[in-house]
Short mmCIF file of C-alpha atoms in Angstrom, two decimals:
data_model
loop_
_atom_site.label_atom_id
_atom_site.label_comp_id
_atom_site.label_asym_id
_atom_site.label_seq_id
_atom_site.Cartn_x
_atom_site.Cartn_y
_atom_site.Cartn_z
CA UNK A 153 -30.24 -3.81 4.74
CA UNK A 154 -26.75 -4.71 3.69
CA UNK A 155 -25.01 -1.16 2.17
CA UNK A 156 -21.94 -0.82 -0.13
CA UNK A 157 -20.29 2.59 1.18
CA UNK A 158 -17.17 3.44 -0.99
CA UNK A 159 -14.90 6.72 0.66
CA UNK A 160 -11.37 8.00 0.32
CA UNK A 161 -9.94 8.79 -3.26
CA UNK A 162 -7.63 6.47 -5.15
CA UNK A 163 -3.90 6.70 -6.06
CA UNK A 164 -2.34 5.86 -9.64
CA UNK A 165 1.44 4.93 -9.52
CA UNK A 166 3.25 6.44 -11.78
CA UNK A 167 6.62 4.42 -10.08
CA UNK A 168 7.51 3.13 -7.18
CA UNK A 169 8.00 6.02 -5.19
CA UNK A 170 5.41 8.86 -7.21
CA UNK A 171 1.35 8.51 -7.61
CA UNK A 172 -1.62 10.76 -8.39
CA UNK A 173 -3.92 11.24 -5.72
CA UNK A 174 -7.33 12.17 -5.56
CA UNK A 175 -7.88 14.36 -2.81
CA UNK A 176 -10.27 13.20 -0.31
CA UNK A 177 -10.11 12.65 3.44
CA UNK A 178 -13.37 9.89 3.45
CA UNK A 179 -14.46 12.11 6.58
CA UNK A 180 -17.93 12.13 4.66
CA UNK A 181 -18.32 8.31 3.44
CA UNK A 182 -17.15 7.13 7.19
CA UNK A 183 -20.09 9.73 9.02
CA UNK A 184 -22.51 7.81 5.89
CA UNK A 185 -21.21 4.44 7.08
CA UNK A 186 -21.59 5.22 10.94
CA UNK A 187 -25.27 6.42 10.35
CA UNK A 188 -25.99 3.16 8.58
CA UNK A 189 -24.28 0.91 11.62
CA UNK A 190 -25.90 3.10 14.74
CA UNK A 191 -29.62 2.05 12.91
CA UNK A 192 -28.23 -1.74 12.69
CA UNK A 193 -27.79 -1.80 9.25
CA UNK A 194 -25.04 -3.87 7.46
CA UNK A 195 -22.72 -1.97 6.41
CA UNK A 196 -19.14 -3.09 3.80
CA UNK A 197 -16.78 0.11 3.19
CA UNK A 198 -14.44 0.20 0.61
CA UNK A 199 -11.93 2.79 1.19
CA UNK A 200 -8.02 3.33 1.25
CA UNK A 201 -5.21 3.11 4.03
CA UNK A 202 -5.23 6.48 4.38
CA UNK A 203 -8.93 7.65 4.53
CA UNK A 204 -10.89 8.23 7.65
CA UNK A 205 -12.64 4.95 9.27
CA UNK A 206 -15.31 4.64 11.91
CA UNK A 207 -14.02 2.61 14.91
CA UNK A 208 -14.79 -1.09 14.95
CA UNK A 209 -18.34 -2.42 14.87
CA UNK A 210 -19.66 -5.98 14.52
CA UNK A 211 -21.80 -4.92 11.18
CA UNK A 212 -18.68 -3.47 9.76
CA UNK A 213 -16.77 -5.11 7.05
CA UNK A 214 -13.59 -3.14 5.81
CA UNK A 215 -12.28 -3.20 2.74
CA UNK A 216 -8.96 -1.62 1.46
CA UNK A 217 -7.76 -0.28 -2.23
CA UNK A 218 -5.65 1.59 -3.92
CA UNK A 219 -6.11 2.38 -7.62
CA UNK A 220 -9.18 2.37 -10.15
CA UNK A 221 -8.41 -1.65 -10.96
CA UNK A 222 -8.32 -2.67 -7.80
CA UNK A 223 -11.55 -1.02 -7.05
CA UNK A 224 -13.44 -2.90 -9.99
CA UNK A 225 -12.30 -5.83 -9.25
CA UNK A 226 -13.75 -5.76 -5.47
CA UNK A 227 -16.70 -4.10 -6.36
CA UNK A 228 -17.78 -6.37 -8.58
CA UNK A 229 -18.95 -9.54 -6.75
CA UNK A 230 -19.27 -6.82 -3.74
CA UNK A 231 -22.26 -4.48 -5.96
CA UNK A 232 -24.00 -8.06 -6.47
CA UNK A 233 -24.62 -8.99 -2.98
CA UNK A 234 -25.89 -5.41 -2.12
CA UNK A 235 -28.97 -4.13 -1.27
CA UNK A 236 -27.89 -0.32 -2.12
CA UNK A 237 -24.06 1.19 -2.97
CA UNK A 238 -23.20 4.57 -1.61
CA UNK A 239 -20.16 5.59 -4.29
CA UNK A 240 -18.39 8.68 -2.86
CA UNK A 241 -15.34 7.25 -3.03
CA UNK A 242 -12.79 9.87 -5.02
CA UNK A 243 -12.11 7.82 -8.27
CA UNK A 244 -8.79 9.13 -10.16
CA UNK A 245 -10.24 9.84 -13.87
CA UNK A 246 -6.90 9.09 -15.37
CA UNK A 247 -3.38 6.85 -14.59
CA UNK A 248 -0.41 6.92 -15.80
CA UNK A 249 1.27 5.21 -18.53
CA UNK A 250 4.55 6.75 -19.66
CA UNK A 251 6.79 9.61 -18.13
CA UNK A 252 10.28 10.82 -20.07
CA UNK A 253 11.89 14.25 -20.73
CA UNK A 254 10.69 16.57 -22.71
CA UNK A 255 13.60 16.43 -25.38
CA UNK A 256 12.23 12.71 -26.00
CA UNK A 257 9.22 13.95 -26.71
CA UNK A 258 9.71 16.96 -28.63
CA UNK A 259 12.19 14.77 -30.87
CA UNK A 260 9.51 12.20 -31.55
CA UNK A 261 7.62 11.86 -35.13
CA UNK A 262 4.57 10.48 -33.62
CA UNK A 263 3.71 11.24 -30.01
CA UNK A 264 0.84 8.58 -30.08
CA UNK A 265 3.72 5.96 -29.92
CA UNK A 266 4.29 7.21 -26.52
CA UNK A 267 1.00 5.34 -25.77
CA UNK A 268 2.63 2.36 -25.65
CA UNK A 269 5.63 2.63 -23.80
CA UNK A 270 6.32 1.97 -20.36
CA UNK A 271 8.50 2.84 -17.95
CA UNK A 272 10.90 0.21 -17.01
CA UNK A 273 12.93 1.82 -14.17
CA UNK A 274 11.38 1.84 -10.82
CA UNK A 275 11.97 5.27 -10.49
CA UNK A 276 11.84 7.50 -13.03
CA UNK A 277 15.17 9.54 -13.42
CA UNK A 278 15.11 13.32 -12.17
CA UNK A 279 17.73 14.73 -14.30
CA UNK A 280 15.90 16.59 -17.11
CA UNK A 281 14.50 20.40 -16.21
CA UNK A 282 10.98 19.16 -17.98
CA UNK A 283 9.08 16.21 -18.04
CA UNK A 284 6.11 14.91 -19.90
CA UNK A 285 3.44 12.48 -18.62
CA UNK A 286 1.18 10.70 -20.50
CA UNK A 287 -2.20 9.46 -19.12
CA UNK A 288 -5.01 7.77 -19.97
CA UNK A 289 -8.68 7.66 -18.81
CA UNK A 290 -9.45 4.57 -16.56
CA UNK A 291 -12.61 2.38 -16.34
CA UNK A 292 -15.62 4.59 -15.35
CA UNK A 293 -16.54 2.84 -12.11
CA UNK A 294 -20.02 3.90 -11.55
CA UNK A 295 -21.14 3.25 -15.13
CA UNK A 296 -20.59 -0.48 -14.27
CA UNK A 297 -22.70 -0.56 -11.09
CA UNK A 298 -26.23 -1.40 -12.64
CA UNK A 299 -25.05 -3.83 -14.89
CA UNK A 300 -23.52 -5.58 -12.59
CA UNK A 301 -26.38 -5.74 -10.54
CA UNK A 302 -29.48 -3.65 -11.60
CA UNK A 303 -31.65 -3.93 -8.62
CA UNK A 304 -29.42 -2.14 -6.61
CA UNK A 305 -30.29 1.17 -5.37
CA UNK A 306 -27.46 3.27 -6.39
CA UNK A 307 -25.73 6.75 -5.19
CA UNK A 308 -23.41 8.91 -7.12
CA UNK A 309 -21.54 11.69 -6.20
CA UNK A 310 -20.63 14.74 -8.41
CA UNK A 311 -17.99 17.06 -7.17
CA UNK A 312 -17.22 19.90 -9.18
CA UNK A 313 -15.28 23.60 -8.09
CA UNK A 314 -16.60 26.57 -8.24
CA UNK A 315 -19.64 26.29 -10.56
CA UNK A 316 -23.38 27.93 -11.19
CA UNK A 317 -25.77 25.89 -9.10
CA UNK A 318 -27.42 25.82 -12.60
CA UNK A 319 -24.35 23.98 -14.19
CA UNK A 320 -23.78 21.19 -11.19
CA UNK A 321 -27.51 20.04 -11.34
CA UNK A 322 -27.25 19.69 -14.83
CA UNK A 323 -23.55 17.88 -15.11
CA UNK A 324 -24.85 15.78 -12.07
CA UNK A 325 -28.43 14.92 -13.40
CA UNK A 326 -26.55 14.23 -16.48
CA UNK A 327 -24.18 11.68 -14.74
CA UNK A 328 -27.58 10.04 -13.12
CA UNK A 329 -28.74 9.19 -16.10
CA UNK A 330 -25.89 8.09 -18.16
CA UNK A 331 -25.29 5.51 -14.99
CA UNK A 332 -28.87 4.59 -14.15
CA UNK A 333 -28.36 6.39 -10.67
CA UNK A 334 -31.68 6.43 -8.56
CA UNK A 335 -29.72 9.72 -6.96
CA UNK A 336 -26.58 11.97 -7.64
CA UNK A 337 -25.44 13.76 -4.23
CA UNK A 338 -23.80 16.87 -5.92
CA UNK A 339 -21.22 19.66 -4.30
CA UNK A 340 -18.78 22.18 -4.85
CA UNK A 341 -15.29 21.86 -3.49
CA UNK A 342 -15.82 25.57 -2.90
CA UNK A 343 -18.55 25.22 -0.39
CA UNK A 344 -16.71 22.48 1.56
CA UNK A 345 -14.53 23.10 4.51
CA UNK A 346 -13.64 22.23 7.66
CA UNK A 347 -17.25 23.31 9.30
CA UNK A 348 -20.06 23.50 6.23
CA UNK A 349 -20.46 21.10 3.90
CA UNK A 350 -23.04 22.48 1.19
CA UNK A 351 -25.15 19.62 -1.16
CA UNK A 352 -27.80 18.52 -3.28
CA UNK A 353 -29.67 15.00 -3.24
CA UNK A 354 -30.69 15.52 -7.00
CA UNK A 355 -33.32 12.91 -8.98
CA UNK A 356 -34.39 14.04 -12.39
CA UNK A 357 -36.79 16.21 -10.81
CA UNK A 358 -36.59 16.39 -7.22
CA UNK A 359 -33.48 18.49 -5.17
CA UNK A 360 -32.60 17.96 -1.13
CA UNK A 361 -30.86 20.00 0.30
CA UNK A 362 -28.44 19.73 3.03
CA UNK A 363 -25.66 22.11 5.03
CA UNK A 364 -23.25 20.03 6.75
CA UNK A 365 -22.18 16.78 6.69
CA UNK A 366 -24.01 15.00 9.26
CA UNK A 367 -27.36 16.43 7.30
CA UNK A 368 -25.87 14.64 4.32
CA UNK A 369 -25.22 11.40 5.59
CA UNK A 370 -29.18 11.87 7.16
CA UNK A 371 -30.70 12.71 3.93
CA UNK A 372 -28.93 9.88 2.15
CA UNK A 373 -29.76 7.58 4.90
CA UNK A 374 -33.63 8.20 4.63
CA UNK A 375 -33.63 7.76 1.62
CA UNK A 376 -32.56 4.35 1.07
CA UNK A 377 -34.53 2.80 4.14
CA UNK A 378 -38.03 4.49 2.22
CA UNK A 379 -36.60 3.21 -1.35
CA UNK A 380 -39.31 0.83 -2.51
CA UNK B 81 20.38 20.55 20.56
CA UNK B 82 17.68 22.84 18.70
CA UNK B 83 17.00 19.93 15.68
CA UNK B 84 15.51 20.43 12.78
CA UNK B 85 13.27 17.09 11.04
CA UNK B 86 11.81 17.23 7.99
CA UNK B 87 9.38 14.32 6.99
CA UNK B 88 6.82 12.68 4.82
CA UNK B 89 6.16 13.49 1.73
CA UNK B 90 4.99 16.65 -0.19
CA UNK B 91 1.93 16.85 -3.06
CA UNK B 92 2.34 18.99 -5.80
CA UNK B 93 -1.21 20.47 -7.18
CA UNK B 94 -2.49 19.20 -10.32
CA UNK B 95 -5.75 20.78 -9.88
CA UNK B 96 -7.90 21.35 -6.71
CA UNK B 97 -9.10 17.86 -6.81
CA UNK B 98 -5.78 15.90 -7.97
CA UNK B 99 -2.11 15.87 -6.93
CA UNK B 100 0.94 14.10 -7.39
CA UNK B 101 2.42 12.78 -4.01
CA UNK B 102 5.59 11.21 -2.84
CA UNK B 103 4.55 8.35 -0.98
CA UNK B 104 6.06 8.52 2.41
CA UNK B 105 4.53 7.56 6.00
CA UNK B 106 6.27 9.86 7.73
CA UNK B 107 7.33 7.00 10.47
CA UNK B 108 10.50 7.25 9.88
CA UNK B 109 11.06 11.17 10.88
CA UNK B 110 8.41 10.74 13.52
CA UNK B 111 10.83 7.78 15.18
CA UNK B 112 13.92 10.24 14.99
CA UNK B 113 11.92 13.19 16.35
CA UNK B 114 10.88 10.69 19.56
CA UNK B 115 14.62 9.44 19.82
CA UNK B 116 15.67 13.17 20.27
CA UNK B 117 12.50 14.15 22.48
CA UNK B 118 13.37 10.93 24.95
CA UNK B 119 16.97 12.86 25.51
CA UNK B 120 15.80 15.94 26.03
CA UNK B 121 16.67 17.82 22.71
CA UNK B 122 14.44 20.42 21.15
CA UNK B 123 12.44 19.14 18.20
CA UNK B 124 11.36 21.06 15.11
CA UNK B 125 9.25 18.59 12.60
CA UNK B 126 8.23 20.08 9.45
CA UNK B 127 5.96 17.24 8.33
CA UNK B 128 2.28 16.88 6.34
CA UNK B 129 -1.11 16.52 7.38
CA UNK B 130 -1.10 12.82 6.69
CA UNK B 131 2.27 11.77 7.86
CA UNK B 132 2.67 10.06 11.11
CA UNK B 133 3.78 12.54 14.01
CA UNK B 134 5.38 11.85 17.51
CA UNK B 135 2.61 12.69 20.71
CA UNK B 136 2.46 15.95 21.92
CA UNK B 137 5.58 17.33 23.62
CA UNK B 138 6.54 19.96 25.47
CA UNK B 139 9.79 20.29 23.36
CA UNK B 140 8.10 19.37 20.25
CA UNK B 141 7.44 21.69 17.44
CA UNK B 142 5.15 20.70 14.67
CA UNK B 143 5.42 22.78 11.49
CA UNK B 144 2.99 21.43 8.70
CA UNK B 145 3.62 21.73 4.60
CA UNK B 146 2.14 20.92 1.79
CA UNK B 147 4.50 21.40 -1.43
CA UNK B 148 7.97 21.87 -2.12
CA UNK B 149 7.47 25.85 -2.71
CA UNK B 150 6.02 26.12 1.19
CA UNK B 151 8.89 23.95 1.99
CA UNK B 152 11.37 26.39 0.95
CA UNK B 153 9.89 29.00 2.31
CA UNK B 154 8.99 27.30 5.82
CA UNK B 155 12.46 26.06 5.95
CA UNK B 156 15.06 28.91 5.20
CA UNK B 157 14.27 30.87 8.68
CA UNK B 158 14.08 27.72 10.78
CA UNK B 159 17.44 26.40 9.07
CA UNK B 160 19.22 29.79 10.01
CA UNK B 161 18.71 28.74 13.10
CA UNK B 162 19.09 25.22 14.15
CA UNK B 163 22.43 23.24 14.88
CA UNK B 164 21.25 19.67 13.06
CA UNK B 165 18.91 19.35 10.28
CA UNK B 166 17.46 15.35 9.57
CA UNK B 167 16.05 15.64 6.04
CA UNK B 168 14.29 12.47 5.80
CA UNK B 169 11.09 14.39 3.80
CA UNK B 170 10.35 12.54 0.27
CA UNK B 171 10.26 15.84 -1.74
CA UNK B 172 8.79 16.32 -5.00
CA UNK B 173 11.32 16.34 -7.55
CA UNK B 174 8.72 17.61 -10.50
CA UNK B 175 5.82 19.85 -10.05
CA UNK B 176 3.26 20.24 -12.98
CA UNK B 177 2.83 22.96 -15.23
CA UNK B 178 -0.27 22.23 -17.69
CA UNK B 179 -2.08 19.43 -18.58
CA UNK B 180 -4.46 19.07 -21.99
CA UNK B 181 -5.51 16.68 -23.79
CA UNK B 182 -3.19 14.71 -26.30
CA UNK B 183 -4.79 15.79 -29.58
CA UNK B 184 -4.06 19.46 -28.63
CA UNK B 185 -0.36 18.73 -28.00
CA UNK B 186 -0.16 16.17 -31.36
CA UNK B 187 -1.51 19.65 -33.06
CA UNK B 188 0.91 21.79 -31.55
CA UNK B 189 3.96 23.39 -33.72
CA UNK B 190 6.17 23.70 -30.93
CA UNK B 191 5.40 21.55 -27.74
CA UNK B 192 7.63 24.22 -25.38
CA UNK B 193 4.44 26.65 -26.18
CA UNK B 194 2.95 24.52 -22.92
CA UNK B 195 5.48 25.28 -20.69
CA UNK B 196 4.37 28.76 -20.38
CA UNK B 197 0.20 27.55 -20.41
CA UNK B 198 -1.47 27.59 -16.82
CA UNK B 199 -4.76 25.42 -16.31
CA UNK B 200 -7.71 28.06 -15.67
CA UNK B 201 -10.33 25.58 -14.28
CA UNK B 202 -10.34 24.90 -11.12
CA UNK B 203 -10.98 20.93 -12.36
CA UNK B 204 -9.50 20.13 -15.41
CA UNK B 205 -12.43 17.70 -17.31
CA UNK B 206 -12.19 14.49 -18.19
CA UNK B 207 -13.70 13.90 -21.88
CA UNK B 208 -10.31 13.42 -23.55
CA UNK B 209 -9.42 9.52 -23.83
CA UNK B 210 -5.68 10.65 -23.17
CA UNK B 211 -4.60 13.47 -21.22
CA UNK B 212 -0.74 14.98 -21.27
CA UNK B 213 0.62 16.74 -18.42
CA UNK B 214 3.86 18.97 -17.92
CA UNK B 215 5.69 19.15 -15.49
CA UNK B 216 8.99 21.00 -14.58
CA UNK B 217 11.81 20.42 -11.87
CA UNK B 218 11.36 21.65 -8.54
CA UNK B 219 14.21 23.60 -6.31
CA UNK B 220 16.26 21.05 -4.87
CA UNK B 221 15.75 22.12 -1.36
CA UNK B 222 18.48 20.11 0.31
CA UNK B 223 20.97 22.20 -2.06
CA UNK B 224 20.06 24.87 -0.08
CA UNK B 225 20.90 24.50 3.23
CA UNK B 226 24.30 24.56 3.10
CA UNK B 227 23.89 28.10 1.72
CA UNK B 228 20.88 29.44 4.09
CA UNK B 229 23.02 27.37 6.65
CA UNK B 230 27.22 26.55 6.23
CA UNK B 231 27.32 25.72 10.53
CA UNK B 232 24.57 23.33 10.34
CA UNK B 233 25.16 19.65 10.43
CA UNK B 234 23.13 18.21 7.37
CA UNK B 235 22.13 15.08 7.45
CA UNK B 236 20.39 14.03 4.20
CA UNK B 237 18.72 10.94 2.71
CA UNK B 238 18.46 9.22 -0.86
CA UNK B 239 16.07 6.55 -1.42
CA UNK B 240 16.89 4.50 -4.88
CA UNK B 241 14.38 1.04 -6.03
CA UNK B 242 16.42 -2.08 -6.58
CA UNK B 243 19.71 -1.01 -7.14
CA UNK B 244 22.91 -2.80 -5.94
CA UNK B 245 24.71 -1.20 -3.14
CA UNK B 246 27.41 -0.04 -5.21
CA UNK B 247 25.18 1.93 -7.09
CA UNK B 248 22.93 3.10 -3.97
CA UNK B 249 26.52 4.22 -2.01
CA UNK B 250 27.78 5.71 -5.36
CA UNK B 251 24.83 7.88 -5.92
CA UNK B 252 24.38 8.80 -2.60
CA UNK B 253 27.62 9.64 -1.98
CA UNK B 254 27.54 12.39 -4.82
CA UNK B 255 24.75 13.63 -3.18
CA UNK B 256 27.02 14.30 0.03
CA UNK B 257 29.12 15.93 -2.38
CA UNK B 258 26.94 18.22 -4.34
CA UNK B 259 24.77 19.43 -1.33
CA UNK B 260 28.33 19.36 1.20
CA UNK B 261 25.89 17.02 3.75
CA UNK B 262 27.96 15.47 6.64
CA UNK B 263 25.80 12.45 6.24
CA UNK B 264 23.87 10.62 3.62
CA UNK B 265 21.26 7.70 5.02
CA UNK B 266 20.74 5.65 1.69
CA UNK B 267 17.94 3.11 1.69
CA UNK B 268 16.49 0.71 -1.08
CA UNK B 269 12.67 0.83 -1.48
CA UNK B 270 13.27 -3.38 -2.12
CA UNK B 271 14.57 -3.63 1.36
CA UNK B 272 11.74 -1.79 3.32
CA UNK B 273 8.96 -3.44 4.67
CA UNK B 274 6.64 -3.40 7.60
CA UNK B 275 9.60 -5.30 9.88
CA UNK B 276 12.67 -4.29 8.43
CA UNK B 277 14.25 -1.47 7.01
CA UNK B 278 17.75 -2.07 5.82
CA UNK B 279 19.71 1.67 5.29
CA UNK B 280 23.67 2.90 5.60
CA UNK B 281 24.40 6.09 7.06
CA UNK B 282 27.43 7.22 4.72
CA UNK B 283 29.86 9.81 4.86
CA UNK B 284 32.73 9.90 2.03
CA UNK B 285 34.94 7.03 3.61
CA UNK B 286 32.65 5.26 6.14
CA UNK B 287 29.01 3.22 5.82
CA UNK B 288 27.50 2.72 9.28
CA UNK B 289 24.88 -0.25 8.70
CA UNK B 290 21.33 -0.29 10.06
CA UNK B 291 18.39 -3.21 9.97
CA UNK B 292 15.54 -1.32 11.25
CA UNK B 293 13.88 2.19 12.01
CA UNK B 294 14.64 1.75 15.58
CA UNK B 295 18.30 1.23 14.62
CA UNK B 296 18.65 4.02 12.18
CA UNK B 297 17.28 6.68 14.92
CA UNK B 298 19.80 5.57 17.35
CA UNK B 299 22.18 6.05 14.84
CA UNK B 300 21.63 9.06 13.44
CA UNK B 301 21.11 9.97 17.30
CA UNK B 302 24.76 9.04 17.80
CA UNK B 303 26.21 10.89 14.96
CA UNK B 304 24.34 14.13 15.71
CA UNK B 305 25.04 13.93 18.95
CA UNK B 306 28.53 13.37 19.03
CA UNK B 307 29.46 15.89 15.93
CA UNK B 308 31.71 18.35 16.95
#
């Protein structure tokens, strides 16, 4: 099968020097990828410079971003080709689109105006004690999958921290159906660390369970090969 | 010579899934720290998980941080006692305070009210189609060493975008000033790439001129090691 694995999590600039980072070391999405090669699978990762890669392999295809546009705008042509798409790729929710000092902004009449502005130096001046950022939401990746292609089988992720099982099921079954997902792997930052990695494989109805990481990257893997 | 390296480039928490980061490889610092090690010096890096780090060593200490506030702390003791400190680390300069959603701050009476708000979720959601965040300056930790420090030689660094080099020597020069370093290395963003790496080590009257990473450890090597 040819698989679209996305891992790592994205920066926004917000100058030259400065970003926001999603936190994620794409130790998960490169054990998911290595599964998928080791059964002969073909297998195209998008990830970032930074994120954890498995070593070399003829079946491999390596692809590199940084921010939420440049991920659309591989994906794209990328999620038509594919058989299946494995998104656990960290996706920053929101970028950056104008920074200044708080005196600015407490002097303005309308703060909305700051939605328009953009910083013109190439690195934003660190004189002022305060400073306000202003953000907005970027593209929502995975709600673009299935109409860019909907006869692929697709897999979202839902992290959350420190929830009620009860309230991750129900944010991620939520997020399978406003994106079509055939399955939403969903976790809790707090039951992650270096050893366990604790997870559901949620469909509307049906929950799989897994402990580690490898037993993630198993589940996910079976799967998609019995997907009819 | 017990030396003291400080490099890449901290994160400052947004939430538990998001940061802001200082890009920063961390090659740099991990070239000096191998330039001392080949001579027989002892090394202390204070570095990050990501950054790039020298091989093991027997004279090789690696000390790893995360944000500016485990900086500080990290770094007072070691700078008490250490005879050279190479601060090459890209440091946060602003660390955030609170961030809501922009109809809540367009509502506000009196936008300093966030400055004292903390974020209680662990994941801040992501409904809102614009999202304000606050940030305030962090301690200037190179201000400090002076004062935890006055015997140690301080060699410090200031990285500027596409400036001219009157304005790159002027600025960095007041940083010698302000912080009483012995050296400044100032470097353009614009004139770093994967081969080249244009940077002057400064003090108040001279501007030593190097082309590379290879040549800026050897001369920073030279000036440490021939300080009296």
């Amino acid at each position: 099968m040819k698989i679209l694995i996305t891992s790592g999590g994205t920066t926004e600039e917000i100058d030259r020097v400065r970003g926001i980072t999603n936190h994620a070391t794409g130790a998960l999405g490169s054990l998911i990828a290595q599964t998928f090669l080791d059964k002969g699978h073909d297998v195209t990762l998008v990830t970032t410079k930074q994120a954890i890669k498995p070593s070399q392999h003829p079946n491999l295809t390596v692809k590199i971003v940084s921010n939420v546009n440049h991920l659309k705008e591989l994906l794209e042509p990328l999620v038509k080709t594919q058989e299946a798409i494995i998104h656990s790729m960290a996706v920053s929710d929101y970028s950056p689109i104008y920074m200044t000092d708080l005196e600015s902004v407490c002097e303005a009449d309308d703060l909305t105006s700051f939605l328009n502005q953009k910083n013109t130096e190439t690195k934003i001046s660190s004189d002022s004690d305060y400073q306000v950022l202003f953000l907005k939401k970027t593209p929502k990746i995975i709600s673009h999958i299935k109409i860019w292609n909907p006869d692929i089988l697709l897999i979202g992720f839902k992290l959350l921290v420190n929830v009620p099982k009860e309230e991750l099921f129900c944010i991620a079954r939520e997020s399978l159906r406003r994106n079509q997902a055939d399955y939403i792997l969903a976790n809790d930052l707090a039951e992650i660390d270096t050893k366990r990695h604790h997870a559901y494989l949620l469909t509307e109805n049906t929950a799989f369970e897994a402990h580690n990481k490898k037993e993630i990257a198993q589940l996910i893997y079976e799967k998609v090969v019995t997907h009819d």
